[in-house]
PDB file of C-alpha atoms and ligand atoms in Angstrom:
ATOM      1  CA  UNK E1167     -35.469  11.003 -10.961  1.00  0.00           C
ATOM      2  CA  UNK E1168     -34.292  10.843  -7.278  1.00  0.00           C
ATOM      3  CA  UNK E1169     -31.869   8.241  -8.787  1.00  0.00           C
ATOM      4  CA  UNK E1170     -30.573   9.826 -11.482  1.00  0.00           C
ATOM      5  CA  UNK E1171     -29.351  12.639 -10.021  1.00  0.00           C
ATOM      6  CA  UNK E1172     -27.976  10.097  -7.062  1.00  0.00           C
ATOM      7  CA  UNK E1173     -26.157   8.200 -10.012  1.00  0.00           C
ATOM      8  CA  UNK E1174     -25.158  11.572 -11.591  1.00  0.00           C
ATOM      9  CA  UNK E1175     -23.905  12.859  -8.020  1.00  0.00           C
ATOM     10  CA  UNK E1176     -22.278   9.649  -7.284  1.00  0.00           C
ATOM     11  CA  UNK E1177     -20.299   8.674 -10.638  1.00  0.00           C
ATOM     12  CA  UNK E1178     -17.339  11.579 -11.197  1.00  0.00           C
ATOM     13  CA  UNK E1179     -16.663  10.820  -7.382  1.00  0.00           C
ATOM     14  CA  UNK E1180     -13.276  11.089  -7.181  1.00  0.00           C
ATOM     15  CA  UNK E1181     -12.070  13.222  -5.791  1.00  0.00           C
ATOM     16  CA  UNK E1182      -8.451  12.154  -4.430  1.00  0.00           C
ATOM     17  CA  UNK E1183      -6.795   8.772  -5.172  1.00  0.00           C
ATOM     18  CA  UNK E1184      -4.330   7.408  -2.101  1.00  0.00           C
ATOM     19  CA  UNK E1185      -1.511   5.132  -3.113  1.00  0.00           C
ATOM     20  CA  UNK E1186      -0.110   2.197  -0.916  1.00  0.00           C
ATOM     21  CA  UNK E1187       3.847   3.077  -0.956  1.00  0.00           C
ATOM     22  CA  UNK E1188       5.851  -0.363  -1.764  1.00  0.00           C
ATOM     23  CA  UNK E1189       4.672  -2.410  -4.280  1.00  0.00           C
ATOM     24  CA  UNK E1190       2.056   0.091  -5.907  1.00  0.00           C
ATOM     25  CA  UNK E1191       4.751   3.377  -6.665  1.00  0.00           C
ATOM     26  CA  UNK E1192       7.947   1.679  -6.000  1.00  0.00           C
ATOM     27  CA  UNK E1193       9.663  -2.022  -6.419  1.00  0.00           C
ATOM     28  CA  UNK E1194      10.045  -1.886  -2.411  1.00  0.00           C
ATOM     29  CA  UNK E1195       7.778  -4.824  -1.781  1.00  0.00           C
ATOM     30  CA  UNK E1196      11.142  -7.554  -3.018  1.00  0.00           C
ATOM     31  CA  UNK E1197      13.457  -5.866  -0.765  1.00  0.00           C
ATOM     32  CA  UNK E1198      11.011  -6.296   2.053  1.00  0.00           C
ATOM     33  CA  UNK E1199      10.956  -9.873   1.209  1.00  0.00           C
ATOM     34  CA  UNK E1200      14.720 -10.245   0.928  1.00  0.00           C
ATOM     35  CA  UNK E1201      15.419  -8.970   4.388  1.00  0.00           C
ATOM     36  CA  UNK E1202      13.090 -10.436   6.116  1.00  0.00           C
ATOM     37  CA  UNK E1203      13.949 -13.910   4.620  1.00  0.00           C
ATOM     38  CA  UNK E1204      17.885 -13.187   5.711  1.00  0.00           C
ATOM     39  CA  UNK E1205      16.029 -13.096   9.197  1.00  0.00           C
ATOM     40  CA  UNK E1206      14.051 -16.080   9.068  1.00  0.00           C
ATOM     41  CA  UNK E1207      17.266 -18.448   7.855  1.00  0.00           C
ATOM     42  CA  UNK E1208      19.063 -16.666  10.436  1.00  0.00           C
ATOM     43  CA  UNK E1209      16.521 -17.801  12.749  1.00  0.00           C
ATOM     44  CA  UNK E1210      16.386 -21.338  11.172  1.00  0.00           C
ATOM     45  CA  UNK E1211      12.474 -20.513  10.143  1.00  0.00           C
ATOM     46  CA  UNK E1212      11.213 -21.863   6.903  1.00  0.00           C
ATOM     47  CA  UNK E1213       9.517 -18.285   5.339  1.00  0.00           C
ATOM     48  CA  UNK E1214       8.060 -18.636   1.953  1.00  0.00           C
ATOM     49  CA  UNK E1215       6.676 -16.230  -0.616  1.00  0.00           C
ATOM     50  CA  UNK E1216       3.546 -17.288   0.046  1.00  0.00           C
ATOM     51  CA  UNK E1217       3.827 -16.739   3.804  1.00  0.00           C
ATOM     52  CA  UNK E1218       5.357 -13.202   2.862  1.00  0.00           C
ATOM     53  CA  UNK E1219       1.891 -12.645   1.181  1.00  0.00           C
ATOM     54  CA  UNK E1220       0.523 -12.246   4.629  1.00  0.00           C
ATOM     55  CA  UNK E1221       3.156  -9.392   5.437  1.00  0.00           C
ATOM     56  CA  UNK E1222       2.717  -7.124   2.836  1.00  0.00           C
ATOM     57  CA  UNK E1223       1.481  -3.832   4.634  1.00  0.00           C
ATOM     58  CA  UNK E1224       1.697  -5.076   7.806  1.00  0.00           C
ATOM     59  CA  UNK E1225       3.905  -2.962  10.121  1.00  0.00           C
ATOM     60  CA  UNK E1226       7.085  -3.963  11.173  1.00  0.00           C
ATOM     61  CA  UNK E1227       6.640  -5.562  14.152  1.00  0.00           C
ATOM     62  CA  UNK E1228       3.256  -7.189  13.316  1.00  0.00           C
ATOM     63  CA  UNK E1229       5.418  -8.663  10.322  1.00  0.00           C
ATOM     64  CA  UNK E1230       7.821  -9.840  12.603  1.00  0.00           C
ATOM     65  CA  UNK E1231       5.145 -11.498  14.596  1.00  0.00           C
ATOM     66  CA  UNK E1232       3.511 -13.561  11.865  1.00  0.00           C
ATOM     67  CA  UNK E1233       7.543 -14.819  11.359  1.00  0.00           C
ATOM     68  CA  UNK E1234       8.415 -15.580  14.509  1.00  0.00           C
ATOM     69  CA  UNK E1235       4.402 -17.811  14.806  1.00  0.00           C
ATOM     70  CA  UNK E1236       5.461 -19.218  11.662  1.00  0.00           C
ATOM     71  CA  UNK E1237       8.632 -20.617  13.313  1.00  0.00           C
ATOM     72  CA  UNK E1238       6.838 -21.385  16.836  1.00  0.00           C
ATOM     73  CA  UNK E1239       9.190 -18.777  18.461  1.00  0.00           C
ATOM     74  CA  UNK E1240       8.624 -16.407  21.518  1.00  0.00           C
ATOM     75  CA  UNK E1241      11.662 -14.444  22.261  1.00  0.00           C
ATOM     76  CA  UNK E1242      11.104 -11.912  24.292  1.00  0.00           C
ATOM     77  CA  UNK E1243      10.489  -7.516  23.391  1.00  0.00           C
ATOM     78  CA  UNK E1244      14.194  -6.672  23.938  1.00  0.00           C
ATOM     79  CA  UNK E1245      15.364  -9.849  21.439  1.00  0.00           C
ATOM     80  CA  UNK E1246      12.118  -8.441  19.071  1.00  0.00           C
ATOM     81  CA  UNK E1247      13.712  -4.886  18.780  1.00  0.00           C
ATOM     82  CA  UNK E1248      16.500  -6.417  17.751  1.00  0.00           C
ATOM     83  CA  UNK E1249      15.295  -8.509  15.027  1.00  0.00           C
ATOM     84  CA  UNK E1250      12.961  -5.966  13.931  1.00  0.00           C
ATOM     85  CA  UNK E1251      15.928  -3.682  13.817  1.00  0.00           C
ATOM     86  CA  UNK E1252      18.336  -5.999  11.811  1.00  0.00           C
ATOM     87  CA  UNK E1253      16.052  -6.759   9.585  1.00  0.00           C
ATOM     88  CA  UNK E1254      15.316  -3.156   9.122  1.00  0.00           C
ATOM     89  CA  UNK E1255      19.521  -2.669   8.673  1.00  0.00           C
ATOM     90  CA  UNK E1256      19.154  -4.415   6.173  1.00  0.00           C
ATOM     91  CA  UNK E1257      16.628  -3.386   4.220  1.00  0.00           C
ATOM     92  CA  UNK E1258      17.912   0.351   4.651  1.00  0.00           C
ATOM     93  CA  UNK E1259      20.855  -1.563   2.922  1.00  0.00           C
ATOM     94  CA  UNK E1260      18.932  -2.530  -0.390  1.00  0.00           C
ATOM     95  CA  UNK E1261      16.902   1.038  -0.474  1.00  0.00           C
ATOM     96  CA  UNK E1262      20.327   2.699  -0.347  1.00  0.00           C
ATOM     97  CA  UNK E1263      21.033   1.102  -3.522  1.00  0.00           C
ATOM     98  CA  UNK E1264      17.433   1.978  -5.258  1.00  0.00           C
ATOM     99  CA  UNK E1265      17.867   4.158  -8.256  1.00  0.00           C
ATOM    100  CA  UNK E1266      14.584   5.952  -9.925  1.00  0.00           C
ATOM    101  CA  UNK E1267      14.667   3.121 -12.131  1.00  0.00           C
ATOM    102  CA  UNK E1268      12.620   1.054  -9.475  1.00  0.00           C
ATOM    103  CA  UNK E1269      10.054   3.810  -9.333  1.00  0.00           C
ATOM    104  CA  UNK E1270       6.856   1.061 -11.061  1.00  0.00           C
ATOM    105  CA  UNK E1271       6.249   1.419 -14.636  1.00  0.00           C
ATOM    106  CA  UNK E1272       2.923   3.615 -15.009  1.00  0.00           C
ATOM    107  CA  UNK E1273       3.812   5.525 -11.491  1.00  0.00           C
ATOM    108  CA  UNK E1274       4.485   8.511 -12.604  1.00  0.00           C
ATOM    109  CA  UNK E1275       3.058   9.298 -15.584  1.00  0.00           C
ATOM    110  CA  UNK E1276      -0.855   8.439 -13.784  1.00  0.00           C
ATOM    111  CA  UNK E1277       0.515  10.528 -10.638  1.00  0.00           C
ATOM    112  CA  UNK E1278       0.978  13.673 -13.347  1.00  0.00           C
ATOM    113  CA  UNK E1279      -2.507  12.966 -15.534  1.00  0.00           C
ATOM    114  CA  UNK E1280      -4.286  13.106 -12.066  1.00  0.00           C
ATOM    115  CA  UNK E1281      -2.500  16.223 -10.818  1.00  0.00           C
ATOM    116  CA  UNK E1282      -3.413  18.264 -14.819  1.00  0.00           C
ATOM    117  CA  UNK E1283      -7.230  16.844 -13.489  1.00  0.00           C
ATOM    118  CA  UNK E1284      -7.280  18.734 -10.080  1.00  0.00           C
ATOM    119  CA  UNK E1285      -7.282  15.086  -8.225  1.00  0.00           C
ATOM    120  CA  UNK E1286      -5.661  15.162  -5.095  1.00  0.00           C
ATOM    121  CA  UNK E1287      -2.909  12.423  -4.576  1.00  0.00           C
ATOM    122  CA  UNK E1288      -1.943  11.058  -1.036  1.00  0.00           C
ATOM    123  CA  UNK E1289       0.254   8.150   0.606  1.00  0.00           C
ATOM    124  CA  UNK E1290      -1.295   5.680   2.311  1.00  0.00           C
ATOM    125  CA  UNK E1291       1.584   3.751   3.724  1.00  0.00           C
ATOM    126  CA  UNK E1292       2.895   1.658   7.170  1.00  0.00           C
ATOM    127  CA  UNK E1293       6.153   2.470   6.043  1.00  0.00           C
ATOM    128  CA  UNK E1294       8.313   4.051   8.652  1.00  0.00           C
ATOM    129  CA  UNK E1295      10.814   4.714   5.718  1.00  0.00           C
ATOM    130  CA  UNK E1296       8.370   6.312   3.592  1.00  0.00           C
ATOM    131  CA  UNK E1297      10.219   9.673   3.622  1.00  0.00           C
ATOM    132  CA  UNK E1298      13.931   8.333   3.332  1.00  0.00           C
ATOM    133  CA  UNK E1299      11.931   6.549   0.104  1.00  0.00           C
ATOM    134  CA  UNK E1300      10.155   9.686  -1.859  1.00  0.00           C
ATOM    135  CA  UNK E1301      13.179  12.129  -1.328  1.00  0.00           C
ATOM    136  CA  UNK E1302      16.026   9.069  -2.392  1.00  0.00           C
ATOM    137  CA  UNK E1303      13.662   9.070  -5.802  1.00  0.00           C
ATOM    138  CA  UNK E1304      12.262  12.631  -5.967  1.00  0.00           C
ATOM    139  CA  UNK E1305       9.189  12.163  -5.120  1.00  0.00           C
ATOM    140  CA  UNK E1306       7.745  14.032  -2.438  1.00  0.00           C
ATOM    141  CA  UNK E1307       6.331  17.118  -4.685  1.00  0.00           C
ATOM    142  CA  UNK E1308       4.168  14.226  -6.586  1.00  0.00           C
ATOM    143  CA  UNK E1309       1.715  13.881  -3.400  1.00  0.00           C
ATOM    144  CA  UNK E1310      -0.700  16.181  -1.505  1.00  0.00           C
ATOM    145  CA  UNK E1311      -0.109  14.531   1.854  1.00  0.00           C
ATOM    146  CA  UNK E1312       1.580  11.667   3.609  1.00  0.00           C
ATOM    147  CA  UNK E1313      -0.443   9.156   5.983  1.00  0.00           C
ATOM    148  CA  UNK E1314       2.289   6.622   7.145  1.00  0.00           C
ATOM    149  CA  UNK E1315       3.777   4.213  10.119  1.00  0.00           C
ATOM    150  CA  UNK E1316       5.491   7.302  11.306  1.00  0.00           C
ATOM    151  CA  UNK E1317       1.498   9.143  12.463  1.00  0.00           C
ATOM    152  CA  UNK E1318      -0.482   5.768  12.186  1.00  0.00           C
ATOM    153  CA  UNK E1319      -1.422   4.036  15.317  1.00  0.00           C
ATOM    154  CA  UNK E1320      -3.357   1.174  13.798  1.00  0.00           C
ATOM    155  CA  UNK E1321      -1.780  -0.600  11.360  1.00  0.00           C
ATOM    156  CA  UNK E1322      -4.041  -2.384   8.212  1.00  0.00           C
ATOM    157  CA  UNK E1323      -7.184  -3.900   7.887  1.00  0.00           C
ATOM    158  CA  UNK E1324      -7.658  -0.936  10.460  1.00  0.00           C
ATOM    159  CA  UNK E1325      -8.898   1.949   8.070  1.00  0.00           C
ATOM    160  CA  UNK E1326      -7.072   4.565   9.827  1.00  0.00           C
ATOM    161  CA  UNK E1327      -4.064   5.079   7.786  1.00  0.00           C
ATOM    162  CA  UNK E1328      -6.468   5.632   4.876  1.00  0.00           C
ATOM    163  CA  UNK E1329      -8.861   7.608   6.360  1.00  0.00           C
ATOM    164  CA  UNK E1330      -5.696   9.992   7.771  1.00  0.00           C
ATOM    165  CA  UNK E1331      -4.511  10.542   4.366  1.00  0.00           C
ATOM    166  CA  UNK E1332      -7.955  11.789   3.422  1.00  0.00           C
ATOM    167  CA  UNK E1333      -8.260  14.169   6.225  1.00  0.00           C
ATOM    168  CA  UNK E1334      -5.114  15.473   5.783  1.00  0.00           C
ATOM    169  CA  UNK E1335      -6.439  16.001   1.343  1.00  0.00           C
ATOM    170  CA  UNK E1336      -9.899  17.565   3.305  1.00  0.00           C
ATOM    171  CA  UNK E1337     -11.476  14.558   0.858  1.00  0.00           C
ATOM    172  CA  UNK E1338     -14.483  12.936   2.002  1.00  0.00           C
ATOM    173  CA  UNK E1339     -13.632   9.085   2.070  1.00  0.00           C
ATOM    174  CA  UNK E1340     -16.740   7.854  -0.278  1.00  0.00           C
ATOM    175  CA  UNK E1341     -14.742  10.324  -2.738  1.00  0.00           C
ATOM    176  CA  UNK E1342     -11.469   8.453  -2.540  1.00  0.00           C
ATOM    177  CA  UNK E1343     -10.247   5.609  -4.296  1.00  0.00           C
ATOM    178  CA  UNK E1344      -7.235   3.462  -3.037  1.00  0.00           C
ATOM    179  CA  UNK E1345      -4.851   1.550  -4.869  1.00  0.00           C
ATOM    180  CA  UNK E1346      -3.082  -1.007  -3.154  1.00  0.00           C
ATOM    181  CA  UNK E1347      -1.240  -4.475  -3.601  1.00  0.00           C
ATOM    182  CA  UNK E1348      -1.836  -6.099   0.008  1.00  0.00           C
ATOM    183  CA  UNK E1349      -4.849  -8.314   1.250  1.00  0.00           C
ATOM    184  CA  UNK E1350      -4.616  -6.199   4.696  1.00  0.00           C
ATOM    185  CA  UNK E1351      -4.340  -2.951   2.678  1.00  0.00           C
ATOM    186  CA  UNK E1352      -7.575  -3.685   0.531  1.00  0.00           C
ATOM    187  CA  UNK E1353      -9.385  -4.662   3.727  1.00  0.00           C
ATOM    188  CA  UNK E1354      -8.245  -1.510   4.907  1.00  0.00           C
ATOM    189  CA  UNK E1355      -9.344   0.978   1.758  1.00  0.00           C
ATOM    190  CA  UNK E1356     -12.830  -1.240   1.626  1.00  0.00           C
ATOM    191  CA  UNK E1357     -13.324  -0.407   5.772  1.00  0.00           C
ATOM    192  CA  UNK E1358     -12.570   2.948   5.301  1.00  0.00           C
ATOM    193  CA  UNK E1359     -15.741   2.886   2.867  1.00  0.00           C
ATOM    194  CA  UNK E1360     -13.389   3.854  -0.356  1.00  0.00           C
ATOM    195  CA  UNK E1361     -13.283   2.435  -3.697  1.00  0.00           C
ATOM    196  CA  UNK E1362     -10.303   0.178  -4.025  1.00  0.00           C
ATOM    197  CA  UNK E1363      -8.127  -0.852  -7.127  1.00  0.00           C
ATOM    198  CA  UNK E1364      -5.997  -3.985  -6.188  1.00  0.00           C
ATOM    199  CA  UNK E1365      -2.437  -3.922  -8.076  1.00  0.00           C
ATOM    200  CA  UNK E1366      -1.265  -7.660  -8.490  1.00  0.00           C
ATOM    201  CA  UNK E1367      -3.334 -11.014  -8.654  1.00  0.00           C
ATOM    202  CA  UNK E1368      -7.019 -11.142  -8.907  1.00  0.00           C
ATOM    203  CA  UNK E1369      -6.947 -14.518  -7.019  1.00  0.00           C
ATOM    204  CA  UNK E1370      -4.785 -12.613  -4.164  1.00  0.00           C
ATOM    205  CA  UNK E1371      -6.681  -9.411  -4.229  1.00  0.00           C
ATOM    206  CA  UNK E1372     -10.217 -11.147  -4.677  1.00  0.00           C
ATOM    207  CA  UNK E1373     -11.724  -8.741  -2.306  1.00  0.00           C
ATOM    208  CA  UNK E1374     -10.999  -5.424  -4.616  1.00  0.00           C
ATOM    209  CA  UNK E1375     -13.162  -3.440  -6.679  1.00  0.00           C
ATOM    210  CA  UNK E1376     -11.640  -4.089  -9.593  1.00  0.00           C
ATOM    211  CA  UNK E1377      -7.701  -5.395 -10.077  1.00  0.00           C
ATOM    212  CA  UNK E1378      -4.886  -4.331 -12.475  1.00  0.00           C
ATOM    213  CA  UNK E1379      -1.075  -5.660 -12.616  1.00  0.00           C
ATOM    214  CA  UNK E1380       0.493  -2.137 -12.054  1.00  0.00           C
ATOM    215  CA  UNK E1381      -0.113   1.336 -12.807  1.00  0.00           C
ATOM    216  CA  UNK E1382       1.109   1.265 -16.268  1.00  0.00           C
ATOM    217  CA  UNK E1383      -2.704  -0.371 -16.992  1.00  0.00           C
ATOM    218  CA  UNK E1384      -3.908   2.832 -15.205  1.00  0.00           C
ATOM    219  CA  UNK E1385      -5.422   6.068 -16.553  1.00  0.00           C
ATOM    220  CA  UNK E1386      -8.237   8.505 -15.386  1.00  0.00           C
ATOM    221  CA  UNK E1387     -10.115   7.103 -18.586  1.00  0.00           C
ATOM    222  CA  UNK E1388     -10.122   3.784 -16.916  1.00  0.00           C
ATOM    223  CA  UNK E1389     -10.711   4.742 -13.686  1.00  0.00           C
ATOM    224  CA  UNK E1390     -13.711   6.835 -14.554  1.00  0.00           C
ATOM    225  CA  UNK E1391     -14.797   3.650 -16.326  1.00  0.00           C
ATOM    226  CA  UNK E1392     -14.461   1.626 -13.163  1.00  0.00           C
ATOM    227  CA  UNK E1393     -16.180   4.219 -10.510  1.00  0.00           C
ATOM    228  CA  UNK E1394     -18.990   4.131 -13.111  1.00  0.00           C
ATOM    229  CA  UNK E1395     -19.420   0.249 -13.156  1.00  0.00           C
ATOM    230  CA  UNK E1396     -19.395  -0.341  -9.281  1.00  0.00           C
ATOM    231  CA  UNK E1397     -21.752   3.127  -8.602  1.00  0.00           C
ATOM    232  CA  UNK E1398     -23.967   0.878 -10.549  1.00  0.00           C
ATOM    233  CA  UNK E1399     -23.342  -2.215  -8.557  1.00  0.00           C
ATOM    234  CA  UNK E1400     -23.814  -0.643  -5.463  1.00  0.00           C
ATOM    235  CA  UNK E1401     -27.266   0.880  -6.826  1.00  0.00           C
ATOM    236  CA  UNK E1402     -28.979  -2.484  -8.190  1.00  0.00           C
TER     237      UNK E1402
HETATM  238  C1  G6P O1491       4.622  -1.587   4.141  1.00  0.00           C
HETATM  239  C2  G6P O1491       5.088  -2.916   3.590  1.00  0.00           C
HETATM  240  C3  G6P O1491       5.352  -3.913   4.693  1.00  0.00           C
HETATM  241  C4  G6P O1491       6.244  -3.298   5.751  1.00  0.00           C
HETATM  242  C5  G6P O1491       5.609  -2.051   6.332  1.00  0.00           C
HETATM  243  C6  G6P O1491       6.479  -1.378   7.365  1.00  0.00           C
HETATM  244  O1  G6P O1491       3.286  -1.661   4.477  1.00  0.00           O
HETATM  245  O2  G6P O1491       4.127  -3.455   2.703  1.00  0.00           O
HETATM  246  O3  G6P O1491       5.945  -5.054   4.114  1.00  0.00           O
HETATM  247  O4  G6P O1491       6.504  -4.225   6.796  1.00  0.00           O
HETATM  248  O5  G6P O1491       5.376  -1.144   5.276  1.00  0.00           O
HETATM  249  O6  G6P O1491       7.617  -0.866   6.716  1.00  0.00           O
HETATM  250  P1  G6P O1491       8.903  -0.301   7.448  1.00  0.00           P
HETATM  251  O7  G6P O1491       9.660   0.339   6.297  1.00  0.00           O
HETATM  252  O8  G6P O1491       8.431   0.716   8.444  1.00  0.00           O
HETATM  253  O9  G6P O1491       9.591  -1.432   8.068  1.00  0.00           O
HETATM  254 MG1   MG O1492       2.241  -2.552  -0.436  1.00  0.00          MG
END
């Protein structure tokens, strides 16, 4: 009895769903990639996609870091700034050019079905050019509250970028669920003690709840589907 009302208590959780910025809502994630590759063959470092796997929503200068370990180099914080702000430059240079087209397929229309449901919706980004992004492609009315690198201290697998955006909803976190398309963001939603949906490769994103390609495979059919299946897990 005890756990049926548990299970009935527990399924129906959520409550607010947080959204990684680039790579889950908009096509940021290749621009990333594209400027910080221009730095690494300016620095004469071999950078591959699958090293740039390792970056995805890691702050700048922690991204910076793994590069410059990757190429055995230890300039020191003054030459740092300065890469971190070229490569920066030059990113600012590709989301100048970023029309609502590159707003992900799916994005929207699950950002409006959750808002008609009364679920909150938050960013949960290390972006420091979150802002410049959601008012370039009208988006800022679409979320509740913004968590990103410009109020976050500790950047993911710590939790607290996360578990900001859910304080800012007023959303317990066992009633959020995260959707995200880095290994360091998942680790992030799963130590803030949310549900997390993985956007991109099941092999990447083994450590997920569940994993979809984009949003476009998302509704709040599915998703109530999917809370449903790992409340059960969690109770066997
Ligand atoms: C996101 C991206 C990372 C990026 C970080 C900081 O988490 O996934 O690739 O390094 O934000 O972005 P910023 O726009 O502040 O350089
Ligand atoms: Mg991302």
């Amino acid at each position: 009895m005890i756990l049926m009302i548990l299970k009935s208590r527990i399924s129906m959780r959520t409550k607010a769903c947080i959204f990684d910025l680039d790579g889950v809502i908009v096509d940021t994630a290749k621009y990333h990639y594209l400027a910080w590759k221009k730095l690494a063959v300016m620095l004469n470092i071999q950078f591959s996609r699958e090293d740039n796997e390792r970056l995805k929503g890691v702050s700048r200068m922690a991204s910076l870091d793994i590069i410059l370990e990757i190429g055995k180099m230890t300039p020191d914080d003054r030459m740092k700034e300065e890469y971190a702000a070229l490569k920066n430059k030059w990113y600012l240079d590709y989301i100048g050019r970023m029309t609502p087209e590159e707003i992900l397929p799916g994005s929207l229309e699950f950002l409006s079905e959750l808002k008609s449901a009364g679920i909150k919706t938050a960013l949960g980004s290390a972006s420091k050019n979150t802002p410049l992004i959601l008012q370039r492609l009208g988006m800022e009315s679409l979320f509740d509250a913004v968590a990103d690198g410009n109020i976050v201290r500790n950047a993911k697998p710590d939790p607290e970028v996360f578990l900001t955006a859910a304080k800012m909803l007023g959303v317990l976190p066992e009633n959020c669920v995260v959707f995200e398309d880095a290994i360091a963001g998942v680790e992030s939603a799963l130590n803030a003690g949310m549900l997390c949906i993985g956007i991109g490769s099941e092999k990447i994103l083994a450590n997920a709840h569940y994993v979809i390609t984009g949003l476009d495979k998302m509704s709040l059919k599915k998703l109530r589907e999917i809370e449903k299946v790992s409340d059960n897990e969690q109770l066997l």
